[in-house]
mmCIF file of C-alpha atoms in Angstrom:
data_model
loop_
_atom_site.group_PDB
_atom_site.id
_atom_site.type_symbol
_atom_site.label_atom_id
_atom_site.label_comp_id
_atom_site.label_asym_id
_atom_site.label_seq_id
_atom_site.Cartn_x
_atom_site.Cartn_y
_atom_site.Cartn_z
ATOM 1 C CA MET A 1 -46.548 -11.783 53.220
ATOM 2 C CA LYS A 2 -47.858 -10.509 49.882
ATOM 3 C CA THR A 3 -51.395 -9.330 49.186
ATOM 4 C CA HIS A 4 -52.888 -8.493 45.801
ATOM 5 C CA ILE A 5 -56.190 -6.647 45.761
ATOM 6 C CA THR A 6 -58.297 -4.880 43.150
ATOM 7 C CA PHE A 7 -60.510 -1.934 43.994
ATOM 8 C CA ARG A 8 -62.810 0.331 42.008
ATOM 9 C CA GLN A 9 -61.773 3.946 41.337
ATOM 10 C CA ASP A 10 -64.215 5.826 39.061
ATOM 11 C CA ASP A 11 -64.959 3.130 36.465
ATOM 12 C CA THR A 12 -61.461 1.661 36.673
ATOM 13 C CA ASP A 13 -60.316 -1.506 38.417
ATOM 14 C CA LEU A 14 -56.960 -0.754 40.054
ATOM 15 C CA SER A 15 -54.555 -3.541 40.933
ATOM 16 C CA VAL A 16 -52.589 -3.037 44.168
ATOM 17 C CA HIS A 17 -49.679 -5.172 45.393
ATOM 18 C CA ASP A 18 -48.946 -4.938 49.109
ATOM 19 C CA CYS A 19 -46.041 -6.935 50.499
ATOM 20 C CA GLY A 20 -43.775 -7.013 53.537
ATOM 21 C CA THR A 21 -44.114 -5.360 56.919
ATOM 22 C CA GLY A 22 -42.789 -2.275 58.632
ATOM 23 C CA ASN A 23 -42.549 1.295 57.425
ATOM 24 C CA ALA A 24 -44.378 2.056 54.194
ATOM 25 C CA LEU A 25 -42.662 2.437 50.832
ATOM 26 C CA VAL A 26 -45.003 3.415 47.989
ATOM 27 C CA PHE A 27 -43.085 2.582 44.819
ATOM 28 C CA GLN A 28 -44.364 2.977 41.242
ATOM 29 C CA HIS A 29 -43.420 1.438 37.907
ATOM 30 C CA GLY A 30 -42.575 3.216 34.663
ATOM 31 C CA LEU A 31 -44.684 3.853 31.577
ATOM 32 C CA GLY A 32 -45.739 0.498 30.147
ATOM 33 C CA GLY A 33 -44.425 -1.344 33.196
ATOM 34 C CA SER A 34 -46.062 -3.182 36.074
ATOM 35 C CA GLU A 35 -45.430 -4.395 39.599
ATOM 36 C CA ALA A 36 -42.875 -6.847 38.212
ATOM 37 C CA GLN A 37 -40.653 -3.932 37.147
ATOM 38 C CA VAL A 38 -40.724 -2.574 40.689
ATOM 39 C CA ALA A 39 -39.814 -5.967 42.166
ATOM 40 C CA GLN A 40 -36.800 -6.037 39.848
ATOM 41 C CA VAL A 41 -35.210 -2.888 41.305
ATOM 42 C CA LEU A 42 -35.913 -3.374 45.020
ATOM 43 C CA PRO A 43 -33.743 -5.552 47.283
ATOM 44 C CA GLN A 44 -34.990 -9.005 48.264
ATOM 45 C CA GLY A 45 -36.062 -9.292 51.885
ATOM 46 C CA LEU A 46 -36.510 -5.538 52.221
ATOM 47 C CA ASP A 47 -37.569 -4.760 55.779
ATOM 48 C CA TRP A 48 -40.305 -2.411 54.612
ATOM 49 C CA ARG A 49 -43.937 -2.659 53.596
ATOM 50 C CA ARG A 50 -43.970 -1.991 49.858
ATOM 51 C CA ILE A 51 -47.152 -0.919 48.060
ATOM 52 C CA THR A 52 -47.339 -0.668 44.275
ATOM 53 C CA THR A 53 -50.479 0.409 42.451
ATOM 54 C CA GLU A 54 -50.491 -0.614 38.804
ATOM 55 C CA CYS A 55 -51.510 2.534 36.924
ATOM 56 C CA ARG A 56 -54.541 2.588 34.658
ATOM 57 C CA GLY A 57 -53.893 0.398 31.621
ATOM 58 C CA HIS A 58 -50.842 -1.198 33.241
ATOM 59 C CA GLY A 59 -50.496 -4.704 34.629
ATOM 60 C CA SER A 60 -53.901 -5.919 35.793
ATOM 61 C CA SER A 61 -55.466 -2.446 36.060
ATOM 62 C CA THR A 62 -58.075 -1.477 33.492
ATOM 63 C CA LEU A 63 -58.047 1.690 31.380
ATOM 64 C CA GLY A 64 -61.404 3.108 32.400
ATOM 65 C CA THR A 65 -63.010 5.921 30.403
ATOM 66 C CA ARG A 66 -61.565 9.085 32.006
ATOM 67 C CA ARG A 67 -59.344 11.079 29.657
ATOM 68 C CA PRO A 68 -56.783 12.487 29.348
ATOM 69 C CA PHE A 69 -54.415 10.322 31.336
ATOM 70 C CA SER A 70 -51.991 12.301 33.461
ATOM 71 C CA ILE A 71 -49.344 12.075 36.142
ATOM 72 C CA ALA A 72 -51.799 13.783 38.512
ATOM 73 C CA MET A 73 -54.485 11.165 37.757
ATOM 74 C CA PHE A 74 -52.110 8.301 38.449
ATOM 75 C CA ALA A 75 -50.869 9.982 41.630
ATOM 76 C CA ALA A 76 -54.461 10.392 42.861
ATOM 77 C CA ASP A 77 -54.999 6.677 42.263
ATOM 78 C CA VAL A 78 -51.878 5.905 44.309
ATOM 79 C CA ILE A 79 -53.181 7.989 47.215
ATOM 80 C CA ALA A 80 -56.560 6.254 46.968
ATOM 81 C CA ALA A 81 -54.795 2.896 47.145
ATOM 82 C CA ALA A 82 -52.720 4.022 50.137
ATOM 83 C CA ASP A 83 -55.909 5.095 51.889
ATOM 84 C CA LYS A 84 -57.522 1.762 51.027
ATOM 85 C CA ARG A 85 -54.574 -0.090 52.579
ATOM 86 C CA GLY A 86 -54.515 2.103 55.694
ATOM 87 C CA ILE A 87 -51.216 3.812 54.851
ATOM 88 C CA GLY A 88 -50.675 7.273 56.309
ATOM 89 C CA ARG A 89 -47.102 8.483 55.903
ATOM 90 C CA PHE A 90 -44.713 6.834 53.464
ATOM 91 C CA ILE A 91 -41.587 7.078 51.373
ATOM 92 C CA ALA A 92 -42.532 7.695 47.728
ATOM 93 C CA GLY A 93 -40.429 6.224 44.965
ATOM 94 C CA GLY A 94 -40.538 5.059 41.406
ATOM 95 C CA ILE A 95 -38.874 4.376 38.107
ATOM 96 C CA SER A 96 -39.181 6.876 35.229
ATOM 97 C CA MET A 97 -42.918 7.709 35.184
ATOM 98 C CA GLY A 98 -43.060 6.289 38.701
ATOM 99 C CA ALA A 99 -40.454 8.852 39.745
ATOM 100 C CA ALA A 100 -42.649 11.596 38.274
ATOM 101 C CA ILE A 101 -45.611 10.281 40.255
ATOM 102 C CA ALA A 102 -43.519 10.214 43.437
ATOM 103 C CA LEU A 103 -42.393 13.810 42.913
ATOM 104 C CA HIS A 104 -45.996 14.905 42.328
ATOM 105 C CA LEU A 105 -47.040 13.152 45.541
ATOM 106 C CA ALA A 106 -44.317 14.923 47.510
ATOM 107 C CA LYS A 107 -45.613 18.315 46.421
ATOM 108 C CA LYS A 108 -49.322 17.497 46.624
ATOM 109 C CA HIS A 109 -49.198 15.615 49.924
ATOM 110 C CA PRO A 110 -46.229 16.970 51.923
ATOM 111 C CA GLU A 111 -47.817 15.825 55.172
ATOM 112 C CA ARG A 112 -47.636 12.212 53.978
ATOM 113 C CA VAL A 113 -44.448 11.910 51.916
ATOM 114 C CA LYS A 114 -41.377 11.688 54.131
ATOM 115 C CA GLY A 115 -38.764 10.874 51.517
ATOM 116 C CA LEU A 116 -38.188 10.306 47.800
ATOM 117 C CA ILE A 117 -36.472 7.644 45.681
ATOM 118 C CA LEU A 118 -36.255 8.667 42.018
ATOM 119 C CA VAL A 119 -34.811 6.000 39.711
ATOM 120 C CA ARG A 120 -33.949 7.176 36.181
ATOM 121 C CA PRO A 121 -36.323 10.175 36.178
ATOM 122 C CA ALA A 122 -37.535 11.183 32.714
ATOM 123 C CA TRP A 123 -39.210 14.474 33.689
ATOM 124 C CA SER A 124 -37.611 17.477 35.308
ATOM 125 C CA PHE A 125 -39.832 20.575 35.504
ATOM 126 C CA ALA A 126 -41.333 21.024 32.039
ATOM 127 C CA CYS A 127 -44.286 19.414 30.292
ATOM 128 C CA ALA A 128 -43.700 17.278 27.214
ATOM 129 C CA PRO A 129 -39.912 17.051 27.578
ATOM 130 C CA GLU A 130 -38.032 16.508 24.326
ATOM 131 C CA ASN A 131 -36.590 13.209 25.561
ATOM 132 C CA LEU A 132 -40.125 11.766 25.596
ATOM 133 C CA ALA A 133 -40.903 12.836 22.007
ATOM 134 C CA PRO A 134 -40.229 9.296 20.664
ATOM 135 C CA ILE A 135 -43.092 8.004 22.802
ATOM 136 C CA GLY A 136 -45.371 10.630 21.267
ATOM 137 C CA GLU A 137 -44.275 9.458 17.820
ATOM 138 C CA ILE A 138 -45.235 5.900 18.689
ATOM 139 C CA ALA A 139 -48.627 6.997 20.007
ATOM 140 C CA ALA A 140 -49.329 8.784 16.713
ATOM 141 C CA LEU A 141 -48.340 5.718 14.678
ATOM 142 C CA LEU A 142 -50.506 3.437 16.815
ATOM 143 C CA ARG A 143 -53.479 5.710 16.179
ATOM 144 C CA SER A 144 -52.988 5.918 12.418
ATOM 145 C CA HIS A 145 -51.545 2.558 11.285
ATOM 146 C CA SER A 146 -51.785 -1.145 11.914
ATOM 147 C CA LEU A 147 -49.416 -2.475 14.544
ATOM 148 C CA ALA A 148 -47.117 -4.088 11.982
ATOM 149 C CA ASP A 149 -47.033 -1.033 9.706
ATOM 150 C CA GLY A 150 -46.543 1.351 12.601
ATOM 151 C CA GLN A 151 -43.677 -0.670 14.003
ATOM 152 C CA ALA A 152 -42.014 -0.874 10.579
ATOM 153 C CA LEU A 153 -42.355 2.866 10.056
ATOM 154 C CA PHE A 154 -40.912 3.667 13.452
ATOM 155 C CA ALA A 155 -38.046 1.228 12.940
ATOM 156 C CA LYS A 156 -37.085 3.139 9.767
ATOM 157 C CA SER A 157 -37.511 6.594 11.306
ATOM 158 C CA ALA A 158 -34.752 9.076 12.029
ATOM 159 C CA THR A 159 -35.538 8.696 15.729
ATOM 160 C CA ALA A 160 -34.937 4.948 15.599
ATOM 161 C CA GLN A 161 -31.715 5.417 13.643
ATOM 162 C CA ARG A 162 -30.437 7.803 16.307
ATOM 163 C CA LEU A 163 -31.418 5.524 19.167
ATOM 164 C CA ARG A 164 -29.730 2.501 17.581
ATOM 165 C CA VAL A 165 -26.473 4.344 18.092
ATOM 166 C CA GLU A 166 -27.139 6.313 21.269
ATOM 167 C CA ALA A 167 -29.469 4.106 23.297
ATOM 168 C CA PRO A 168 -30.280 0.654 21.880
ATOM 169 C CA ASP A 169 -31.947 -0.406 25.128
ATOM 170 C CA ASN A 170 -34.432 2.471 24.744
ATOM 171 C CA LEU A 171 -35.137 1.481 21.147
ATOM 172 C CA ALA A 172 -35.923 -2.105 22.121
ATOM 173 C CA SER A 173 -38.356 -0.876 24.783
ATOM 174 C CA LEU A 174 -40.031 1.549 22.395
ATOM 175 C CA LEU A 175 -40.507 -1.085 19.695
ATOM 176 C CA GLY A 176 -42.044 -3.295 22.350
ATOM 177 C CA TYR A 177 -44.992 -0.913 22.673
ATOM 178 C CA PHE A 178 -46.191 -2.155 19.268
ATOM 179 C CA GLU A 179 -46.244 -5.731 20.566
ATOM 180 C CA ARG A 180 -48.549 -5.153 23.509
ATOM 181 C CA PRO A 181 -51.864 -7.020 23.126
ATOM 182 C CA ASP A 182 -53.635 -3.763 24.021
ATOM 183 C CA ALA A 183 -51.341 -1.550 21.911
ATOM 184 C CA ALA A 184 -54.076 0.341 20.055
ATOM 185 C CA ALA A 185 -55.921 1.284 23.249
ATOM 186 C CA PHE A 186 -52.665 2.001 25.074
ATOM 187 C CA ALA A 187 -51.824 4.712 22.528
ATOM 188 C CA ASP A 188 -53.892 7.171 24.587
ATOM 189 C CA VAL A 189 -51.785 6.460 27.668
ATOM 190 C CA LEU A 190 -48.530 6.887 25.733
ATOM 191 C CA GLY A 191 -49.574 10.116 24.026
ATOM 192 C CA ASP A 192 -51.136 11.728 27.085
ATOM 193 C CA ILE A 193 -48.334 10.887 29.500
ATOM 194 C CA ALA A 194 -45.517 11.828 27.113
ATOM 195 C CA SER A 195 -47.074 15.280 26.690
ATOM 196 C CA ASP A 196 -47.716 15.763 30.408
ATOM 197 C CA GLY A 197 -45.577 17.036 33.286
ATOM 198 C CA THR A 198 -45.170 16.364 36.972
ATOM 199 C CA GLY A 199 -46.977 19.517 38.054
ATOM 200 C CA VAL A 200 -43.891 20.371 40.121
ATOM 201 C CA SER A 201 -41.868 23.491 39.315
ATOM 202 C CA GLN A 202 -38.175 23.863 40.055
ATOM 203 C CA GLU A 203 -39.110 26.245 42.866
ATOM 204 C CA ASP A 204 -41.517 23.642 44.270
ATOM 205 C CA ALA A 205 -38.784 21.011 44.224
ATOM 206 C CA ALA A 206 -36.303 23.362 45.896
ATOM 207 C CA ASN A 207 -38.741 23.617 48.808
ATOM 208 C CA LEU A 208 -39.043 19.847 49.309
ATOM 209 C CA ALA A 209 -36.753 19.554 52.309
ATOM 210 C CA ILE A 210 -37.046 15.786 52.696
ATOM 211 C CA PRO A 211 -34.378 13.112 52.213
ATOM 212 C CA ALA A 212 -34.165 12.107 48.562
ATOM 213 C CA LEU A 213 -32.216 9.611 46.492
ATOM 214 C CA VAL A 214 -31.799 10.228 42.755
ATOM 215 C CA LEU A 215 -30.280 7.583 40.480
ATOM 216 C CA GLY A 216 -29.298 8.144 36.845
ATOM 217 C CA ASN A 217 -27.370 6.348 34.123
ATOM 218 C CA ARG A 218 -25.759 7.034 30.773
ATOM 219 C CA GLN A 219 -26.683 5.714 27.313
ATOM 220 C CA ASP A 220 -30.313 6.448 28.077
ATOM 221 C CA ALA A 221 -32.024 8.919 25.768
ATOM 222 C CA ILE A 222 -35.437 8.589 27.422
ATOM 223 C CA HIS A 223 -33.993 9.119 30.912
ATOM 224 C CA PRO A 224 -31.066 11.489 30.353
ATOM 225 C CA LEU A 225 -28.422 11.620 33.040
ATOM 226 C CA ALA A 226 -28.747 15.415 32.944
ATOM 227 C CA VAL A 227 -32.369 15.154 34.119
ATOM 228 C CA ALA A 228 -31.352 13.118 37.152
ATOM 229 C CA GLN A 229 -28.510 15.526 37.905
ATOM 230 C CA LEU A 230 -30.803 18.551 37.668
ATOM 231 C CA MET A 231 -33.325 16.898 39.959
ATOM 232 C CA ALA A 232 -30.633 16.061 42.505
ATOM 233 C CA ASP A 233 -29.181 19.565 42.314
ATOM 234 C CA THR A 234 -32.608 21.105 42.922
ATOM 235 C CA LEU A 235 -33.882 18.934 45.772
ATOM 236 C CA PRO A 236 -32.144 20.386 48.858
ATOM 237 C CA ASN A 237 -31.514 17.092 50.674
ATOM 238 C CA ALA A 238 -30.814 14.808 47.724
ATOM 239 C CA HIS A 239 -28.176 12.129 47.355
ATOM 240 C CA PHE A 240 -27.204 11.545 43.710
ATOM 241 C CA LEU A 241 -25.518 8.493 42.243
ATOM 242 C CA GLU A 242 -24.729 7.495 38.693
ATOM 243 C CA VAL A 243 -25.260 3.740 38.382
ATOM 244 C CA PRO A 244 -23.952 1.478 35.578
ATOM 245 C CA ALA A 245 -25.796 1.924 32.292
ATOM 246 C CA LYS A 246 -28.773 -0.400 31.959
ATOM 247 C CA ALA A 247 -28.113 -0.600 28.221
ATOM 248 C CA THR A 248 -24.647 -2.147 28.507
ATOM 249 C CA ALA A 249 -24.406 -3.595 32.022
ATOM 250 C CA THR A 250 -27.892 -4.785 32.914
ATOM 251 C CA GLU A 251 -27.021 -7.012 35.856
ATOM 252 C CA ALA A 252 -24.598 -4.465 37.311
ATOM 253 C CA HIS A 253 -27.242 -1.751 36.874
ATOM 254 C CA PHE A 254 -29.901 -3.579 38.870
ATOM 255 C CA ALA A 255 -27.431 -4.744 41.513
ATOM 256 C CA ALA A 256 -26.257 -1.170 42.059
ATOM 257 C CA VAL A 257 -29.809 0.204 42.206
ATOM 258 C CA ARG A 258 -30.846 -2.392 44.800
ATOM 259 C CA THR A 259 -27.737 -1.795 46.914
ATOM 260 C CA VAL A 260 -28.039 1.985 46.931
ATOM 261 C CA ILE A 261 -31.759 1.956 47.716
ATOM 262 C CA LEU A 262 -31.148 -0.340 50.674
ATOM 263 C CA GLN A 263 -28.313 1.872 51.945
ATOM 264 C CA PHE A 264 -30.465 4.991 51.599
ATOM 265 C CA LEU A 265 -33.394 3.491 53.485
ATOM 266 C CA ASN A 266 -31.189 2.117 56.245
ATOM 267 C CA THR A 267 -29.221 5.353 56.618
ATOM 268 C CA GLU A 268 -32.040 7.885 56.419
ATOM 269 C CA PHE A 269 -35.016 6.057 57.925
ATOM 270 C CA LYS A 270 -33.892 3.060 59.950
ATOM 271 C CA HIS A 271 -34.738 4.716 63.252
ATOM 272 C CA ARG A 272 -37.691 6.764 62.054
ATOM 273 C CA SER A 273 -41.316 5.703 62.098
ATOM 274 C CA VAL A 274 -42.982 6.799 58.871
ATOM 275 C CA ALA A 275 -45.738 4.268 58.346
ATOM 276 C CA HIS A 276 -48.439 5.865 60.453
ATOM 277 C CA PRO A 277 -49.913 9.336 60.870
#
C-alpha cells in the first residue's frame, strides 16, 4: 500500500510518500533528488514502512519563503511529517544530503532514531566541505547568468575539467542542475545547502551508540570514500562497506546497495519493534 499526501508546514507544501507496513524507515533523498531516488536504492518488497518527505523545492514540495535553507530545516520538516503520519520511533536513512539529514535527526531526536543508514555521505563534521564547492559554483552561476550561459561557463571551468577525469558521473549530475525547470529559484537551495553542515560534531557522532550502516564508493568527488570511512570509524556501532562505483558500474552499485541495506535491516532489527513509542 502506498500513500502520497501533502501537508502545510509554514508556507510550504510538503510532499510525503508513505508505503509498506511494519517497522518505520524514514529515508531521505539527496540534493536535487526526490522520492524516486529513494525507491531506486531500497529493495523491492521491503518488509518495512518507508516514509520519504520530499524536501522543500524537491519533487512535489514547494520552496516556501523561509531562508536560508538548511539541513536542520529539512530535518525539522521530516520530523513534522513523521508526526503527521503517526510515526514514533524509526530507522533514519538517506542518500548524500539525505544521509546528512538522518545524522542530524539521530543527534537531535535520540529518543526516536534507533538506527542509521548512510548511503554515500557527502558531509562529515564540518560546514561547507570542500567536496561540495562545485555545487556552490553552480549556485553562483545560476544567480548571475542565464541557464545556457551558466552551463557553458561551468562546462569550461577548471572544476568541470577535473571532474571529467575523476568523476564523470558527478559532472553529469552537476550539469543537470542547469536543466531543471526551476533552476533559477533552486539556486538558493544549492548555495545554502552546500555551505551548511549537519550540526553534528565528531564527538556527537562518537556518542551515537545505535546500529549504523555506512556505504561509500570510489570515483565520486562529491561523496568521497574518505568521508564515508571517517563516518563509519566515528560511529561506535557502524558497519562499513565499499560498494561498486556508481560512475562505472551503475547496475552493480544499486544491486549492492539494495542487498546490503536488506541484510542490515534483517540482521539488526528483524526482532526489534521500532515503529512505535
